[in-house]
Every structure is written in structure tokens, then in C-alpha cells.
Coordinates of N, CA, C and O in Angstrom, one line a residue:
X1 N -3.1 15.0 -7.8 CA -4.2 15.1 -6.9 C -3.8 15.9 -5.7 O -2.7 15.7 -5.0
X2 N -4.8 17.0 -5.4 CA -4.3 17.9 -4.1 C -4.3 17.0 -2.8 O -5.0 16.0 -2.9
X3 N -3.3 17.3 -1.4 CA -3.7 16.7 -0.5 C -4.9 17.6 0.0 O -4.8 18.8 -0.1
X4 N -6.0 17.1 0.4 CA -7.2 17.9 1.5 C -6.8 17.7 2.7 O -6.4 16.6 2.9
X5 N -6.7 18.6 3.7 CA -6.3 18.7 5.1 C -7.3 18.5 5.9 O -8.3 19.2 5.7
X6 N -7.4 17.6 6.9 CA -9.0 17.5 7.7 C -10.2 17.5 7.3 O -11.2 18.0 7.8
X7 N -10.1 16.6 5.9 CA -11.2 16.2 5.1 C -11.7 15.5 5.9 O -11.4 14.8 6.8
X8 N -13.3 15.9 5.1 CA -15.1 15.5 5.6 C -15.7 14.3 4.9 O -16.3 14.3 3.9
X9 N -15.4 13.2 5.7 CA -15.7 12.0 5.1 C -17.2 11.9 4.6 O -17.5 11.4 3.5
X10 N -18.0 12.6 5.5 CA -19.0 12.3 4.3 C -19.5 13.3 3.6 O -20.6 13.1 3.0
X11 N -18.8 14.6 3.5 CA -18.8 15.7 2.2 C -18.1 14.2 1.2 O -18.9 13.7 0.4
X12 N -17.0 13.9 1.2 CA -16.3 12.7 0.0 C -17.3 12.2 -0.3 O -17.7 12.2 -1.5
X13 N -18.2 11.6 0.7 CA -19.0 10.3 0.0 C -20.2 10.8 -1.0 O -20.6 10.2 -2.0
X14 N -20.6 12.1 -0.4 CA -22.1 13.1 -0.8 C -21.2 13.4 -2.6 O -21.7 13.3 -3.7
X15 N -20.3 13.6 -2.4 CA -19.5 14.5 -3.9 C -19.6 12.6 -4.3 O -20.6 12.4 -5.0
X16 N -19.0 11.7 -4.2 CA -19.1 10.5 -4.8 C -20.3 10.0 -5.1 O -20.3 9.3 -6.1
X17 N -21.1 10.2 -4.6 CA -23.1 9.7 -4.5 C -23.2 10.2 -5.9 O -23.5 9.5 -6.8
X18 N -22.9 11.5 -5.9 CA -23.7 12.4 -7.2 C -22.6 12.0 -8.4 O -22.9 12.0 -9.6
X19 N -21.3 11.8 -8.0 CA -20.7 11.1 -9.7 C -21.1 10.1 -10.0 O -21.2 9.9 -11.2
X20 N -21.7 8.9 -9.1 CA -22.5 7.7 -9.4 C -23.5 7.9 -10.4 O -23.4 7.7 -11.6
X21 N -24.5 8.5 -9.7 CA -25.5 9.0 -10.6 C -25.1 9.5 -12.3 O -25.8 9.8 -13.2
X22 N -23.8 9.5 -12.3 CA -23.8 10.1 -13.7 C -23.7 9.1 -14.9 O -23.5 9.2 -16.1
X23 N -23.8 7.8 -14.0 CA -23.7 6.5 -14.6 C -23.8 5.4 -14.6 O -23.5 4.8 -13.5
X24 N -24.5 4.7 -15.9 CA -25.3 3.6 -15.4 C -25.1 2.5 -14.7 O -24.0 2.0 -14.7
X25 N -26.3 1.7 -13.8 CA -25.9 0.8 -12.7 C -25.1 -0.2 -14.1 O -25.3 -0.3 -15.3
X26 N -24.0 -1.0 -13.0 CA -23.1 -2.1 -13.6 C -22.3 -1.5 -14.8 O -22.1 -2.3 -15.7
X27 N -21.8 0.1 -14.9 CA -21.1 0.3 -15.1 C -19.5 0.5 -14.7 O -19.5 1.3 -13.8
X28 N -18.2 0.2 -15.0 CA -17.0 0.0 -14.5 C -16.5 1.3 -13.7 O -15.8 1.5 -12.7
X29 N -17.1 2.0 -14.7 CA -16.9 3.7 -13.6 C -17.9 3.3 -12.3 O -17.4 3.2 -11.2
X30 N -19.1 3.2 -12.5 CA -20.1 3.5 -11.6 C -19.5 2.3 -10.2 O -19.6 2.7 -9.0
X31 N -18.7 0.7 -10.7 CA -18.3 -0.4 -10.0 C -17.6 0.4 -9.1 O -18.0 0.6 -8.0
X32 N -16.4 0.9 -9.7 CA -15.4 1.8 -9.4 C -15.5 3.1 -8.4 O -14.8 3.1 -7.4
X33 N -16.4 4.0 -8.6 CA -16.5 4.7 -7.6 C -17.3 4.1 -6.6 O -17.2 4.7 -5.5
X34 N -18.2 2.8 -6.5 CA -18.8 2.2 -5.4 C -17.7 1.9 -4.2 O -17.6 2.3 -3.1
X35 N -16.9 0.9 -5.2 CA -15.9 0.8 -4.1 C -14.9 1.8 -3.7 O -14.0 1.5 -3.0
X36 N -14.9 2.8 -4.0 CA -14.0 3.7 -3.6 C -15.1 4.6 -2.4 O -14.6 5.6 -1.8
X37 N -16.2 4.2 -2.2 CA -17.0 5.0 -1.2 C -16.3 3.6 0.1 O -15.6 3.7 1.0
X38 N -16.9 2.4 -0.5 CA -16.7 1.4 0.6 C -15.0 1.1 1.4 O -14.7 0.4 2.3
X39 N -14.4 1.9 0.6 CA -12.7 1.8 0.8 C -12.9 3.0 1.9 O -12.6 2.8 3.1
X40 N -13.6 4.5 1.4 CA -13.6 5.0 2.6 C -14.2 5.1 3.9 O -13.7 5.6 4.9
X41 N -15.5 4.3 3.7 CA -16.3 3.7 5.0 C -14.9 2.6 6.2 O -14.5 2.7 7.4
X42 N -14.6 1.9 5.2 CA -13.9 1.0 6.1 C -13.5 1.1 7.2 O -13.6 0.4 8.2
X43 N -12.9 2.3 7.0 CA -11.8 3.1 8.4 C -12.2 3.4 9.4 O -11.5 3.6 10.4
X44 N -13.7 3.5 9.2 CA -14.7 4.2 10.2 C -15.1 2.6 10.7 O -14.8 2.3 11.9
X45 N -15.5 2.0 10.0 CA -16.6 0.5 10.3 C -15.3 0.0 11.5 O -15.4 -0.1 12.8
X46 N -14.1 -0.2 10.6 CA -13.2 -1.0 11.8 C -12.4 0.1 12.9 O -11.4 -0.3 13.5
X47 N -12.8 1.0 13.2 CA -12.7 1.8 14.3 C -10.6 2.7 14.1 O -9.8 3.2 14.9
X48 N -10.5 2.5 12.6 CA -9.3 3.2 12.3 C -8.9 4.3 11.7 O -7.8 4.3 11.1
X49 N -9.9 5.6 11.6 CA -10.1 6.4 10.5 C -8.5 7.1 11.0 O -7.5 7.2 10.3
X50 N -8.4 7.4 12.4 CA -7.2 7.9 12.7 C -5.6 7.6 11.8 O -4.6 8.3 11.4
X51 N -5.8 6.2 11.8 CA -4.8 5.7 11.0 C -4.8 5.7 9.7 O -3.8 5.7 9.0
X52 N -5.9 5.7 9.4 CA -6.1 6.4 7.8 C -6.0 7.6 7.3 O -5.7 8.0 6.1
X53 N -6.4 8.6 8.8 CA -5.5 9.6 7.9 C -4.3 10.1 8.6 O -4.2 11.3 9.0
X54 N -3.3 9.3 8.7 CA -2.3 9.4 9.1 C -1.5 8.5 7.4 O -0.5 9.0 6.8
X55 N -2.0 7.6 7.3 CA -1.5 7.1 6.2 C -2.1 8.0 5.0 O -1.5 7.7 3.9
X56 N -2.9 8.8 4.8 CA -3.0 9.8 3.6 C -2.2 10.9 4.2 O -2.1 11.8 3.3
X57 N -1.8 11.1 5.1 CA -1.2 12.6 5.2 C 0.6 12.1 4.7 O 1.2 12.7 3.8
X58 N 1.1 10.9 5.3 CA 2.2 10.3 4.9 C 2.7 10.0 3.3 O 3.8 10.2 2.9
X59 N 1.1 9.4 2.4 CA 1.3 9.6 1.0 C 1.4 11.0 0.5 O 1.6 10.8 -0.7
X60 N 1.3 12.0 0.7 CA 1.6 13.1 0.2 C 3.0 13.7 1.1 O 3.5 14.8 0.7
X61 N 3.4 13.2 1.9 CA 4.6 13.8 2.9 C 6.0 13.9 1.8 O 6.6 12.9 1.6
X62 N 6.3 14.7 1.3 CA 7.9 14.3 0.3 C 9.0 14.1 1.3 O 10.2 14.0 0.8
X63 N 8.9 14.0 2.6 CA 9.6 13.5 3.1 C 9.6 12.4 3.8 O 10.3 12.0 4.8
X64 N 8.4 11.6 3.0 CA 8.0 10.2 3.2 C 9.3 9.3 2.6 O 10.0 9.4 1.6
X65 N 9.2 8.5 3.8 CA 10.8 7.5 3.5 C 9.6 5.7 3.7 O 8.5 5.5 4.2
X66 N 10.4 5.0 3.0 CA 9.7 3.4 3.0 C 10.4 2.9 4.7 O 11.6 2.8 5.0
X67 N 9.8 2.7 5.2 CA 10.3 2.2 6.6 C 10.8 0.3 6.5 O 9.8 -0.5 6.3
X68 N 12.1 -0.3 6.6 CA 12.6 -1.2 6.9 C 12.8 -1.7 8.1 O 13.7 -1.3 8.9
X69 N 11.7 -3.0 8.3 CA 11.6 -3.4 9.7 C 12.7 -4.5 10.3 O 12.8 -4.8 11.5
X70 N 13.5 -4.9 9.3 CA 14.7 -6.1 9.8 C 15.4 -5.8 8.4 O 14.9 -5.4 7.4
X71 N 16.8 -6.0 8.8 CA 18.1 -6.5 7.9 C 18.4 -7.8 8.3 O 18.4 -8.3 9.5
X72 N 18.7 -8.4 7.1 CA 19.5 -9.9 7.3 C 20.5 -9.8 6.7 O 20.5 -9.2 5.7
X73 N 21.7 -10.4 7.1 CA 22.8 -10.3 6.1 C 23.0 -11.4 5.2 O 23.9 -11.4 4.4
X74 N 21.9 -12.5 5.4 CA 22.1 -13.7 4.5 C 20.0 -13.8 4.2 O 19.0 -13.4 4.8
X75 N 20.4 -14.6 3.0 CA 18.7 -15.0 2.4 C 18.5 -16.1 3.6 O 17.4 -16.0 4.1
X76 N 19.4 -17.1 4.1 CA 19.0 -18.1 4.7 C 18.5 -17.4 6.1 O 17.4 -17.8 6.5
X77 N 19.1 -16.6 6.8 CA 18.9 -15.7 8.0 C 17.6 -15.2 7.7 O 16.8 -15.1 8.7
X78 N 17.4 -15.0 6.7 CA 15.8 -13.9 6.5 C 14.5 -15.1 6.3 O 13.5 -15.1 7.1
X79 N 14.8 -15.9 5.3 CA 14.2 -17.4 5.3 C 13.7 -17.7 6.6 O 12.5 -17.4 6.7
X80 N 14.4 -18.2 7.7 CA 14.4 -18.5 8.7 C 13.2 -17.9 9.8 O 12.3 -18.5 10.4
X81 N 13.6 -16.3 9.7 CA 12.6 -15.5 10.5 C 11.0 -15.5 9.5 O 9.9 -15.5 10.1
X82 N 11.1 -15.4 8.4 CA 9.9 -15.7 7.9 C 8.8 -16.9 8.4 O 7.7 -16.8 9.0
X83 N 9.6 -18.1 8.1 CA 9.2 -19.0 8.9 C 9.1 -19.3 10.1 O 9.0 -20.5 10.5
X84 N 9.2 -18.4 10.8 CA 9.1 -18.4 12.5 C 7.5 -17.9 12.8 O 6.9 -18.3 13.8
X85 N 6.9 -16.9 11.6 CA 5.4 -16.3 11.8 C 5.4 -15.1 12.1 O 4.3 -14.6 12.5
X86 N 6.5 -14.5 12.0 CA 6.1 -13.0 12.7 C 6.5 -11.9 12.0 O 6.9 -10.8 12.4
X87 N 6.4 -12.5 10.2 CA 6.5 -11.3 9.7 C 4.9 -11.4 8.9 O 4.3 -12.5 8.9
X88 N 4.4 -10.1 8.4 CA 3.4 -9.3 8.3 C 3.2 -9.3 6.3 O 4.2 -9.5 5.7
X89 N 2.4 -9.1 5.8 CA 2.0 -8.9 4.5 C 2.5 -7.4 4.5 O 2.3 -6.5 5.3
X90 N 3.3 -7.3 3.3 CA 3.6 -6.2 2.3 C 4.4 -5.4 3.9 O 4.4 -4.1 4.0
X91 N 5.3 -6.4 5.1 CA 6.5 -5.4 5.3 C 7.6 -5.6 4.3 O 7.6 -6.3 3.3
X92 N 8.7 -4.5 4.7 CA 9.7 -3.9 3.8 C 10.7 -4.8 4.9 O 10.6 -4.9 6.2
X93 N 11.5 -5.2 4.1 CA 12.9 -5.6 4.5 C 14.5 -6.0 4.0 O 14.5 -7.0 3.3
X94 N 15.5 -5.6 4.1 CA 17.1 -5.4 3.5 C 17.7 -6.8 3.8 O 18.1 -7.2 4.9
X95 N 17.7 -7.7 2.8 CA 18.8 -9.1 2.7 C 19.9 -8.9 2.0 O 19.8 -9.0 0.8
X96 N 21.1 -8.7 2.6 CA 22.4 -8.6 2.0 C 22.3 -7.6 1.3 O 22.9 -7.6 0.2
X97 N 21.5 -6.2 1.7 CA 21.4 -5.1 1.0 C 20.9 -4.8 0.2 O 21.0 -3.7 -0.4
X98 N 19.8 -6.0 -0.3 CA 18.6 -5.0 -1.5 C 17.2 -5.5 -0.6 O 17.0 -6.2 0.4
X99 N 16.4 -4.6 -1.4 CA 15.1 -4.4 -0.7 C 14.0 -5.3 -1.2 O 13.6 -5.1 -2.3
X100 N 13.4 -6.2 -0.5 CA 12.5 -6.9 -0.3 C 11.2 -6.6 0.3 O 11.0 -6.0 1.4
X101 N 10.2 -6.9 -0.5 CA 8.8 -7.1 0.7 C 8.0 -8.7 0.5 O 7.8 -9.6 -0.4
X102 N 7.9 -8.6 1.3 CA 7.0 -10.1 2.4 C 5.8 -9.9 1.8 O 5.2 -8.8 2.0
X103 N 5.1 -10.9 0.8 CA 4.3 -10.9 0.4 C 3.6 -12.7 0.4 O 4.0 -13.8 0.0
X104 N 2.2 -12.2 1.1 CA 1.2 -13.5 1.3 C 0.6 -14.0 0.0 O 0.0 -13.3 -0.8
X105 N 1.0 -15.4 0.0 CA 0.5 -16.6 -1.1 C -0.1 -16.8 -0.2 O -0.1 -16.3 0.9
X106 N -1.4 -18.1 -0.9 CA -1.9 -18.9 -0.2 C -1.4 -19.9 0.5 O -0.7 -20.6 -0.1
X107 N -1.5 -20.0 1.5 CA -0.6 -20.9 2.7 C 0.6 -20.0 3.1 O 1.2 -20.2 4.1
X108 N 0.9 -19.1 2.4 CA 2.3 -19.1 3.8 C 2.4 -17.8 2.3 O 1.9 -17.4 1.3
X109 N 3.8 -17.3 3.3 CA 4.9 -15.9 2.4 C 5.6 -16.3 2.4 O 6.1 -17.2 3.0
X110 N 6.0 -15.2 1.4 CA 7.4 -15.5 0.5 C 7.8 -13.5 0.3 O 7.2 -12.6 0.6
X111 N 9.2 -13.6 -0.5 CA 9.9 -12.5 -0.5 C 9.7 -12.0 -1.5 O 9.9 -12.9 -2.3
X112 N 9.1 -10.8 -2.3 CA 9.4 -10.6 -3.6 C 10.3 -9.4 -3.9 O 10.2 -8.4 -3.2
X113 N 11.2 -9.5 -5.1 CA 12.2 -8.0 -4.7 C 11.6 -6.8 -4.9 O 10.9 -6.7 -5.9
X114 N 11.9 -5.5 -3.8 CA 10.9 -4.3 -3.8 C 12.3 -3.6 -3.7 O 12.8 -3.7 -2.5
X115 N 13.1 -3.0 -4.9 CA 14.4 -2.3 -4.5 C 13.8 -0.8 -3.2 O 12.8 -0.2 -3.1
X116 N 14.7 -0.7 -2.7 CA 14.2 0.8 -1.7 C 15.2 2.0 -2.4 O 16.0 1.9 -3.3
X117 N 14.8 3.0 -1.7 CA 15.2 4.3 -1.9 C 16.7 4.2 -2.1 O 17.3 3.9 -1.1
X118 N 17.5 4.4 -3.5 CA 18.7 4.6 -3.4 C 19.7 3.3 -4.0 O 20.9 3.3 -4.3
X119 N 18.4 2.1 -4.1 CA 19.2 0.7 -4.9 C 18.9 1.0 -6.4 O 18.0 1.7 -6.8
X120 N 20.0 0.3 -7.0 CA 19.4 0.4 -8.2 C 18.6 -1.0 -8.3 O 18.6 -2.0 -7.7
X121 N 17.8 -0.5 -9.7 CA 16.9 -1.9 -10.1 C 17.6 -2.5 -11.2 O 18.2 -2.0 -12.2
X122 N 17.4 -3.4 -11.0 CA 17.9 -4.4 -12.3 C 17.6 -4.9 -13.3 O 17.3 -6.0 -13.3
X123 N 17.7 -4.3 -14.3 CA 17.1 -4.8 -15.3 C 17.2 -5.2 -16.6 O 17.9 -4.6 -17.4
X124 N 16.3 -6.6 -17.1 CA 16.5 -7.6 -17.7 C 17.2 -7.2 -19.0 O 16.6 -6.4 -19.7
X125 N 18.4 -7.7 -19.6 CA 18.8 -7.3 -20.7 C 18.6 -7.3 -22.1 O 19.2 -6.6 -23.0
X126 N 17.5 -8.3 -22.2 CA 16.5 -8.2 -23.5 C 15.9 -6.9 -23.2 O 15.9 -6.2 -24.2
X127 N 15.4 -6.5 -22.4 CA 14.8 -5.1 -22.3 C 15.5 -4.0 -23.1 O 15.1 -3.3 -24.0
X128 N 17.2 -4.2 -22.3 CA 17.8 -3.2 -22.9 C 18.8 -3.2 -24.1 O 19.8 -2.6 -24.6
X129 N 18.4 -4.0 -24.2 CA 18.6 -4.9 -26.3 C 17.3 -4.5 -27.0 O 17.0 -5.1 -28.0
X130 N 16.7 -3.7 -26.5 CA 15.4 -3.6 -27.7 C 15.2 -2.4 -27.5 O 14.1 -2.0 -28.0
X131 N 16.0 -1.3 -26.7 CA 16.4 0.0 -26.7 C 17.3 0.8 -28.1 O 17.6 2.0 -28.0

């Protein structure tokens, strides 16, 4: 997919209007490009297009790096600050050196492992028994 530079949000939506039309209501394509108009209204409705396209110019950046907002040197250290309230859905963060993201359950977060740039991933050895 090309990056567009100082794309015209509603040239996007006018080119998406007319792919709709090419398909019938309560179809998965037609579902599908609905919400992909409503994904790009958003930015406008909640007063952040700026940041939206700062975050599309960043997904095409190859000099885009994953940003890590805390290191802990222990799980219990990182535990700890979670449960303090002041960490965020889907941040990035380093416990004893591998890469984690903060991800919201119902009631509360939890860690799930997100290796970063440069960890290896781990992977399960039945996997690589059926190689």
C-alpha cells in the first residue's frame, strides 16, 4: 500500500462511497468498507486528525522504532506499577529484558509477551518437531 502525503479525507470517503455501491447492503465487503469510512471520520469527530496523521505517516516511517515506556528489572517490580493505575492499553514495556505490552481485560491489565526489535521469539517445540 502506497503512503499518500497530505491526503484528502473526504476525496477517501467519496472513492469509498462508490466501492460500497459495488455491493450489496449487509454484505462483509460492503460491512467492511462502512467501517473503514467510520474509522476515518473518528479523528475528525474526536478533534485528533493531527494525530492520526502523524500515526500514518509513522506506519510507513522504516525508521519507525516500537517506543518502550518503562524497564523493570524484576516481573514483581513491573507487577507492582501496573497495579498502581498508570499504565495505559497496548503500552510497550522491557521486564528483565524481553518485551511486553499492557493489555486491558475486563476489570483490570495484564502483561502479554510482545518480543521488540532485536529479541528473539520463542518458540514452542512441537512447532519445531513438525518441521
Amino acid at each position: 500500500m502506497p503512503y499518500i502525503p497530505d491526503f484528502d479525507t473526504e476525496a477517501i470517503l467519496h472513492i469509498l462511497n462508490s466501492i460500497i455501491q459495488k455491493h450489496p447492503e449487509g454484505s462483509p465487503e460492503r460491512d467492511a468498507i462502512e467501517l473503514a469510512q467510520i474509522a476515518l471520520i473518528y479523528p475528525r469527530h474526536i478533534r485528533k486528525e493531527d494525530d492520526f496523521r502523524r500515526f500514518y505517516r509513522d506506519v510507513y516511517d522504516p525508521s519507525f522504532k516500537l517506543k518502550v515506556s518503562h524497564e523493570f528489572s524484576t516481573r514483581e517490580e513491573a507487577d507492582k506499577w501496573l497495579a498502581s493505575g498508570k499504565a495505559e492499553d497496548a503500552e510497550r514495556v522491557r521486564i528483565a529484558g524481553k518485551g511486553f505490552m499492557v493489555v486491558r481485560l475486563p476489570g483490570r491489565f495484564t502483561f502479554m509477551s510482545a518480543p521488540l526489535e532485536g529479541e528473539e521469539v520463542e518458540t514452542d517445540e512441537s512447532e519445531e518437531d513438525s518441521e
